[in-house]
mmCIF file of C-alpha atoms in Angstrom:
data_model
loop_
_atom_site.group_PDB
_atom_site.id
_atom_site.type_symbol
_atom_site.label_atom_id
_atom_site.label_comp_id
_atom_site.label_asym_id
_atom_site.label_seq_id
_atom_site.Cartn_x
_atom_site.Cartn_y
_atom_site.Cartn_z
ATOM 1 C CA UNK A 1 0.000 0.000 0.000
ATOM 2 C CA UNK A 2 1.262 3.184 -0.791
ATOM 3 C CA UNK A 3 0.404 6.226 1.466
ATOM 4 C CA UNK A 4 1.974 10.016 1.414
ATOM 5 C CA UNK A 5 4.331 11.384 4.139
ATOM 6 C CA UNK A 6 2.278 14.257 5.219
ATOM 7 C CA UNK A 7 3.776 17.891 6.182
ATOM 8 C CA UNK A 8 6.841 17.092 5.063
ATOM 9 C CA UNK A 9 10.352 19.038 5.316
ATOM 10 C CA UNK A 10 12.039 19.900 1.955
ATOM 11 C CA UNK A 11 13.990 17.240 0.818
ATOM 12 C CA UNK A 12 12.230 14.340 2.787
ATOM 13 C CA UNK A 13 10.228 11.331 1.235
ATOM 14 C CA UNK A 14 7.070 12.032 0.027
ATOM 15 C CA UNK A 15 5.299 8.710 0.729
ATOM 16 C CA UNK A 16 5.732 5.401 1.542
ATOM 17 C CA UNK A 17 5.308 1.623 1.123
ATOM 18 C CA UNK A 18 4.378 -1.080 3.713
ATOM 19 C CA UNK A 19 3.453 -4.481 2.896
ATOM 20 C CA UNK A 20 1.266 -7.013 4.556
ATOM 21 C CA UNK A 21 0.168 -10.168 4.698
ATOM 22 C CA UNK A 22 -2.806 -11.272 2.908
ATOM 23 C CA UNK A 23 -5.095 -12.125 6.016
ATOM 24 C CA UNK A 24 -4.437 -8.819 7.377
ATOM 25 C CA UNK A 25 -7.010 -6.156 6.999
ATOM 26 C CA UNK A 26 -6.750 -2.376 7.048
ATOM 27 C CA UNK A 27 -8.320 -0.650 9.888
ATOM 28 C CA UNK A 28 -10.736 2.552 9.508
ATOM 29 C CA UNK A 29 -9.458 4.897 11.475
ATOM 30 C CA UNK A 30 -12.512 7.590 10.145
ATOM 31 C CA UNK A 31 -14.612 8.400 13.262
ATOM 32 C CA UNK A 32 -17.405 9.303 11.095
ATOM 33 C CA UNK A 33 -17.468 5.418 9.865
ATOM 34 C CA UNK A 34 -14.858 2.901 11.504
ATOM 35 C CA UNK A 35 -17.449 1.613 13.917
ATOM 36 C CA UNK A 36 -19.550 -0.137 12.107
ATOM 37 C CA UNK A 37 -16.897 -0.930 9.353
ATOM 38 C CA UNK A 38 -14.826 -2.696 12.243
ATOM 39 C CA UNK A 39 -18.041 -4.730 13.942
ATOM 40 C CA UNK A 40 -18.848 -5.806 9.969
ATOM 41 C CA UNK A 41 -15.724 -6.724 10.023
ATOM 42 C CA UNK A 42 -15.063 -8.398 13.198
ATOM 43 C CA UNK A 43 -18.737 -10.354 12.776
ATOM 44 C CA UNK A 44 -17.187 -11.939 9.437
ATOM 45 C CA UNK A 45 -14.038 -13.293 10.508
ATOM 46 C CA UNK A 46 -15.364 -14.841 13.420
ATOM 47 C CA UNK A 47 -18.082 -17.152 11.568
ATOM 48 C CA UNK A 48 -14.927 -18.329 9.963
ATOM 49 C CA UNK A 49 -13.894 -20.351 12.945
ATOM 50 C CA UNK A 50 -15.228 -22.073 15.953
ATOM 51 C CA UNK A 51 -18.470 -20.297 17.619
ATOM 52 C CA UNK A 52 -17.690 -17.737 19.884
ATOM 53 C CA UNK A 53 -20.477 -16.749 22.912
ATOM 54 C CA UNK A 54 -21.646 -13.398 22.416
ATOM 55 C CA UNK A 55 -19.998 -11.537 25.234
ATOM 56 C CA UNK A 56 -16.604 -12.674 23.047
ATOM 57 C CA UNK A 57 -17.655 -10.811 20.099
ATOM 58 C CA UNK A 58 -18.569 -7.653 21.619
ATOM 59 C CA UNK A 59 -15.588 -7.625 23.565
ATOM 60 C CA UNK A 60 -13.476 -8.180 20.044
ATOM 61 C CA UNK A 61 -15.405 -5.406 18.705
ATOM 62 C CA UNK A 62 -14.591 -3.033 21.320
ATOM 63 C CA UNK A 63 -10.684 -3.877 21.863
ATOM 64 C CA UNK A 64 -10.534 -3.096 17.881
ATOM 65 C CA UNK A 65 -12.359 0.058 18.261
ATOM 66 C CA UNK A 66 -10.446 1.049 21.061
ATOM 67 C CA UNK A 67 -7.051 0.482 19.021
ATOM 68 C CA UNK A 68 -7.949 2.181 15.930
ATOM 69 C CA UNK A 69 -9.835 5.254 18.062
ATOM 70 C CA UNK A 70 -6.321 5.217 20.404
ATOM 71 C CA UNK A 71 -4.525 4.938 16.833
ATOM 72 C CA UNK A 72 -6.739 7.922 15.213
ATOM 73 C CA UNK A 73 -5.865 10.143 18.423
ATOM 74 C CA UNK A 74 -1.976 9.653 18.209
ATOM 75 C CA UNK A 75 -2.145 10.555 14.420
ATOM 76 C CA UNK A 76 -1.846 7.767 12.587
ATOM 77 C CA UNK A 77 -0.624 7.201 8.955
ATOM 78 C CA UNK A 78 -2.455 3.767 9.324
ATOM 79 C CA UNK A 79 -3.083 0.708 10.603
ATOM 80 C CA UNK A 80 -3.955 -2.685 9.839
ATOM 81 C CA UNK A 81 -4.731 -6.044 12.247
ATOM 82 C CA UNK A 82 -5.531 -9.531 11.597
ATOM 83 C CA UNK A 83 -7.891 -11.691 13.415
ATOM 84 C CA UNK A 84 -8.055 -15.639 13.229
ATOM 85 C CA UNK A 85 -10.771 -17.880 15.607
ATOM 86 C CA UNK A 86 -8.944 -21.528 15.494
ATOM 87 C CA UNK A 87 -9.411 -24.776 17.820
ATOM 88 C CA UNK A 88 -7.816 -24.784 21.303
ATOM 89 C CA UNK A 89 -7.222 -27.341 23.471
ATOM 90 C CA UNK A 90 -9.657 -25.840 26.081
ATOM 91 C CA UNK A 91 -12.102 -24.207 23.581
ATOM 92 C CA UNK A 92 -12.205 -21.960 20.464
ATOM 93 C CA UNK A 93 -8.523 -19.856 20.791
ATOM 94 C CA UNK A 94 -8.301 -15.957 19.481
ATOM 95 C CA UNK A 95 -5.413 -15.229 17.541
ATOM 96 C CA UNK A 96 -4.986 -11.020 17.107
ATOM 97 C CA UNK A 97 -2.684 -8.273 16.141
ATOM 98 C CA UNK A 98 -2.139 -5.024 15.419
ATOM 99 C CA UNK A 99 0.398 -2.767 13.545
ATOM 100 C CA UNK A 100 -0.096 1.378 13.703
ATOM 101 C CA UNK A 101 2.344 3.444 11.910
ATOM 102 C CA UNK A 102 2.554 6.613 13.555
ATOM 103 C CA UNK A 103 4.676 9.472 12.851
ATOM 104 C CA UNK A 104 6.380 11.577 15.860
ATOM 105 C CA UNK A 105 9.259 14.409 15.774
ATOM 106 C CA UNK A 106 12.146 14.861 17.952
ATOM 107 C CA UNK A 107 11.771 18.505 19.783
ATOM 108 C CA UNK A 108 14.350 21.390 18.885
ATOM 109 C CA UNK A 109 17.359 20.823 21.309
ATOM 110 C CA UNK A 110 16.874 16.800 21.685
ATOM 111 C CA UNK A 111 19.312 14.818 19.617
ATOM 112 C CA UNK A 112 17.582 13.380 16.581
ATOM 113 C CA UNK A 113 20.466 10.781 16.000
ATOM 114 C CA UNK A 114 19.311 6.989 15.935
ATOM 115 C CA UNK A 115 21.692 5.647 18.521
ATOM 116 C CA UNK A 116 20.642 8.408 20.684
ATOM 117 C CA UNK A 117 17.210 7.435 20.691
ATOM 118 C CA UNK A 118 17.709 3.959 20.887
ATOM 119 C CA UNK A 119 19.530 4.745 23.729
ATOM 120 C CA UNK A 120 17.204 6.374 25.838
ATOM 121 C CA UNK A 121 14.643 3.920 24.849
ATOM 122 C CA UNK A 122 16.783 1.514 26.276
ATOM 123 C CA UNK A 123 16.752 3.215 29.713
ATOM 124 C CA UNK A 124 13.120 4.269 29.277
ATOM 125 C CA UNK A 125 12.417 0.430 28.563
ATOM 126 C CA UNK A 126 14.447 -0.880 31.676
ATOM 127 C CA UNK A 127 13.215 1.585 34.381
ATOM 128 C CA UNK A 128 10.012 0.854 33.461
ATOM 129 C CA UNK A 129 10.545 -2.799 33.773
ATOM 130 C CA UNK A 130 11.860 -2.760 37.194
ATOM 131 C CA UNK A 131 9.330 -3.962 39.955
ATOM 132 C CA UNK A 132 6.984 -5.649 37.600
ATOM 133 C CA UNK A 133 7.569 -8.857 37.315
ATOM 134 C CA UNK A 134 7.729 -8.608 33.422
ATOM 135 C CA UNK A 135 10.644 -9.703 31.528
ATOM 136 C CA UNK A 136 12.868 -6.891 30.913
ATOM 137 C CA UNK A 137 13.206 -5.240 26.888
ATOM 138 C CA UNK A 138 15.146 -5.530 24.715
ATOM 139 C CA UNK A 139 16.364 -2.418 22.429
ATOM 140 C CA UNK A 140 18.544 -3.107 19.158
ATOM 141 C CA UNK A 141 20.049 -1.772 16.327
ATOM 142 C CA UNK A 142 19.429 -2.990 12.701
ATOM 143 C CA UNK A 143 19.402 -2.205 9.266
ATOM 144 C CA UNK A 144 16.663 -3.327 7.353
ATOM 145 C CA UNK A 145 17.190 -4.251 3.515
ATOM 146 C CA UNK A 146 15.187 -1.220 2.042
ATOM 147 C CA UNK A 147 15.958 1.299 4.331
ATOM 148 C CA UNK A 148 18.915 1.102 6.450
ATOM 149 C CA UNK A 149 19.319 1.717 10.034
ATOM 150 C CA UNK A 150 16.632 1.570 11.999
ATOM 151 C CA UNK A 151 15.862 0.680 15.848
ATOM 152 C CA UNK A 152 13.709 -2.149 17.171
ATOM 153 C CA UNK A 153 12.373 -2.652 20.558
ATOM 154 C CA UNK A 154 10.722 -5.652 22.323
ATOM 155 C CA UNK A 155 9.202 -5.984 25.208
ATOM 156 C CA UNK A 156 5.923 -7.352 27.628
ATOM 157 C CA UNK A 157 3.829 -4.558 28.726
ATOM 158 C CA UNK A 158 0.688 -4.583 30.914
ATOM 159 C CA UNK A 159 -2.239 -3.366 28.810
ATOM 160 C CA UNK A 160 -5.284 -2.099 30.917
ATOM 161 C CA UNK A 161 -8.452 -3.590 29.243
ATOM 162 C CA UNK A 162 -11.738 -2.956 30.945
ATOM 163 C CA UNK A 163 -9.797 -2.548 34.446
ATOM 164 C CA UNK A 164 -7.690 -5.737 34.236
ATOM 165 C CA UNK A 165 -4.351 -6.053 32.770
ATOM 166 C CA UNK A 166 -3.234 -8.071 29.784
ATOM 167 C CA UNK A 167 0.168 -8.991 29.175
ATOM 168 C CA UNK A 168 0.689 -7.643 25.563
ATOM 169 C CA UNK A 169 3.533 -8.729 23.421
ATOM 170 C CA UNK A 170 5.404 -5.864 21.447
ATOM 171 C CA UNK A 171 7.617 -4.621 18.884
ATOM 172 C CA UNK A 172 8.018 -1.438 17.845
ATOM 173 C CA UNK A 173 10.444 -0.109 14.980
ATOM 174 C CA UNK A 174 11.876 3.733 14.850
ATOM 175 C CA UNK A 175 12.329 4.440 10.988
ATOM 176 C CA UNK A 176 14.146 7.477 10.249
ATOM 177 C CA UNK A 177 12.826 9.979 8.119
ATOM 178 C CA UNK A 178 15.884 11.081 5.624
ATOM 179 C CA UNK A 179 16.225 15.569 5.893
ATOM 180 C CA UNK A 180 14.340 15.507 8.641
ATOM 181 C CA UNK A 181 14.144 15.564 12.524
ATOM 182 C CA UNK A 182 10.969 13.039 12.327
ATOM 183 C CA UNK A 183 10.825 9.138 12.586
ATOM 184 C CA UNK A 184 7.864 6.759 11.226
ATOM 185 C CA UNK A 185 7.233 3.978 14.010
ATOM 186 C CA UNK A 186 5.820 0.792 13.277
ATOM 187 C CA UNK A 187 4.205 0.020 16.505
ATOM 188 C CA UNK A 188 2.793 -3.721 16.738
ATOM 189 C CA UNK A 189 1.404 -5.771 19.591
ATOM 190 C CA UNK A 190 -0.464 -9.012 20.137
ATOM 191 C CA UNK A 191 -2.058 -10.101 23.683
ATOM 192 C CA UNK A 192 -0.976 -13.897 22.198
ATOM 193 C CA UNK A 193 2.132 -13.796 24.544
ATOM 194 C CA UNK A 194 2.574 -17.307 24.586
ATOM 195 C CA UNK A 195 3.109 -17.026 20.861
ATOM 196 C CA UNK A 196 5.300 -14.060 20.802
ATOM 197 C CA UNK A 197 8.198 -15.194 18.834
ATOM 198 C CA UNK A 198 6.222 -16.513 15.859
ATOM 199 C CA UNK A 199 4.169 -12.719 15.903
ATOM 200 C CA UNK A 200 7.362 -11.692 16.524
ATOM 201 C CA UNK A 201 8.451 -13.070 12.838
ATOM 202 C CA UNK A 202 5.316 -11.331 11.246
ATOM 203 C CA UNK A 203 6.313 -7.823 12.440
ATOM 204 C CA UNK A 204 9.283 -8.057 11.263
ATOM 205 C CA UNK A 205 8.039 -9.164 8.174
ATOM 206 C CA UNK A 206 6.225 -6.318 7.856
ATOM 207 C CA UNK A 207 8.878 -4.160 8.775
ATOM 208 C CA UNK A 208 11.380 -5.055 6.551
ATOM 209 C CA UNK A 209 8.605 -4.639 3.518
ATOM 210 C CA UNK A 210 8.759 -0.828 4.273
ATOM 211 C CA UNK A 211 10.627 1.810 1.526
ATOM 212 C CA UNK A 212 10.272 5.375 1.063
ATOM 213 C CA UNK A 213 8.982 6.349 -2.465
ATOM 214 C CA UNK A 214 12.200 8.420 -2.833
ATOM 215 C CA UNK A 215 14.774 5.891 -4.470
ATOM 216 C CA UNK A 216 17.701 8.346 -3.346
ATOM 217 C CA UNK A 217 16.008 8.240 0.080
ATOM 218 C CA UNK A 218 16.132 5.045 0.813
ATOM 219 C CA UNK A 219 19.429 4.854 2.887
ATOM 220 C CA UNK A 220 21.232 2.268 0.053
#
């Protein structure tokens, strides 16, 4: 899909591409229609798979509301999420993710520079780690094959759904944006954190399927 880089400084890409995979779907983010687009949506996938009780449904519909309204208030370029209903041992078993691309800038006076910020993530990441019980993050640097340099960082994080917390499994990539002081961050999470490492594959799937439109942009 290819989608425009929005207010953006001379010189700097003016779009992008991000790839994904087939039984993904793109989430509305327009207030005026994404919540009925997301129950139609929601109500479809799940007579794919084993019945659901009501009370299940509903509460799918809401958690996907609630990420694309929380995705629509931070700005986002777009999003997309995939949904699968398959056989558990114990009962039908949800399967769900999400990836938002948002777009944030680094203030006047803060270092824009990518180790920098991976850097402070990596503080940010471990402070915040400390005295919950959750495995601690991990923060990396990488170079992905059509942009370049880029940082990645993993970690469990409580989620408070409906006043209890859910363990949600994340990744989130910081994407430099070439002549500029912004970054495009591909933020995806999955409450499957049992199966984080194989979600874990998908993101970065997705991730490494991202380019600028600008050839000379592209950090090769």
């Amino acid at each position: 899909m290819t989608q425009p880089v929005t207010e953006r400084p001379e010189g700097a890409p003016s779009g992008y591409k991000l790839l994904f995979p087939t039984s993904w779907w793109h989430l509305d983010l327009d207030p005026s229609t994404r919540d009925a687009s997301i129950r139609r949506k929601v109500e479809a996938e799940v007579k794919n798979g084993p019945q659901l009780s009501r009370e299940q449904v509903d509460d799918l519909i809401r958690s996907t509301r609630r990420t694309a309204r929380d995705a629509h208030a931070q700005g986002a370029l777009q999003a997309s999420g995939m949904l699968r209903i398959i056989n558990g041992g114990n009962g039908p078993l949800v399967l769900s993710a999400t990836t938002v691309l948002l777009r944030v800038s680094v203030p006047e006076g803060e270092s824009e520079d990518l180790a920098d910020m991976v850097v402070a993530a990596g503080i940010q990441v471990g402070t915040e780690a400390e005295g919950t019980g959750l495995p601690p993050g991990e923060v990396e640097l990488l170079d992905l094959p059509l942009v370049g340099a880029v940082g990645r960082i993993t970690r469990i994080e409580d989620v408070d759904i409906k006043g209890r917390r859910v363990p949600t499994a994340m990744r989130h990539t910081l994407i430099p944006v070439p002549n500029s002081r912004d970054y495009l961050v591909l933020a995806s999470s999955t409450p499957n954190v049992n199966l984080a490492e194989q979600f874990y594959e998908v993101f970065d799937a997705i991730a490494e399927s991202f380019r600028f439109d600008d050839p000379e942009n592209n950090g090769k």
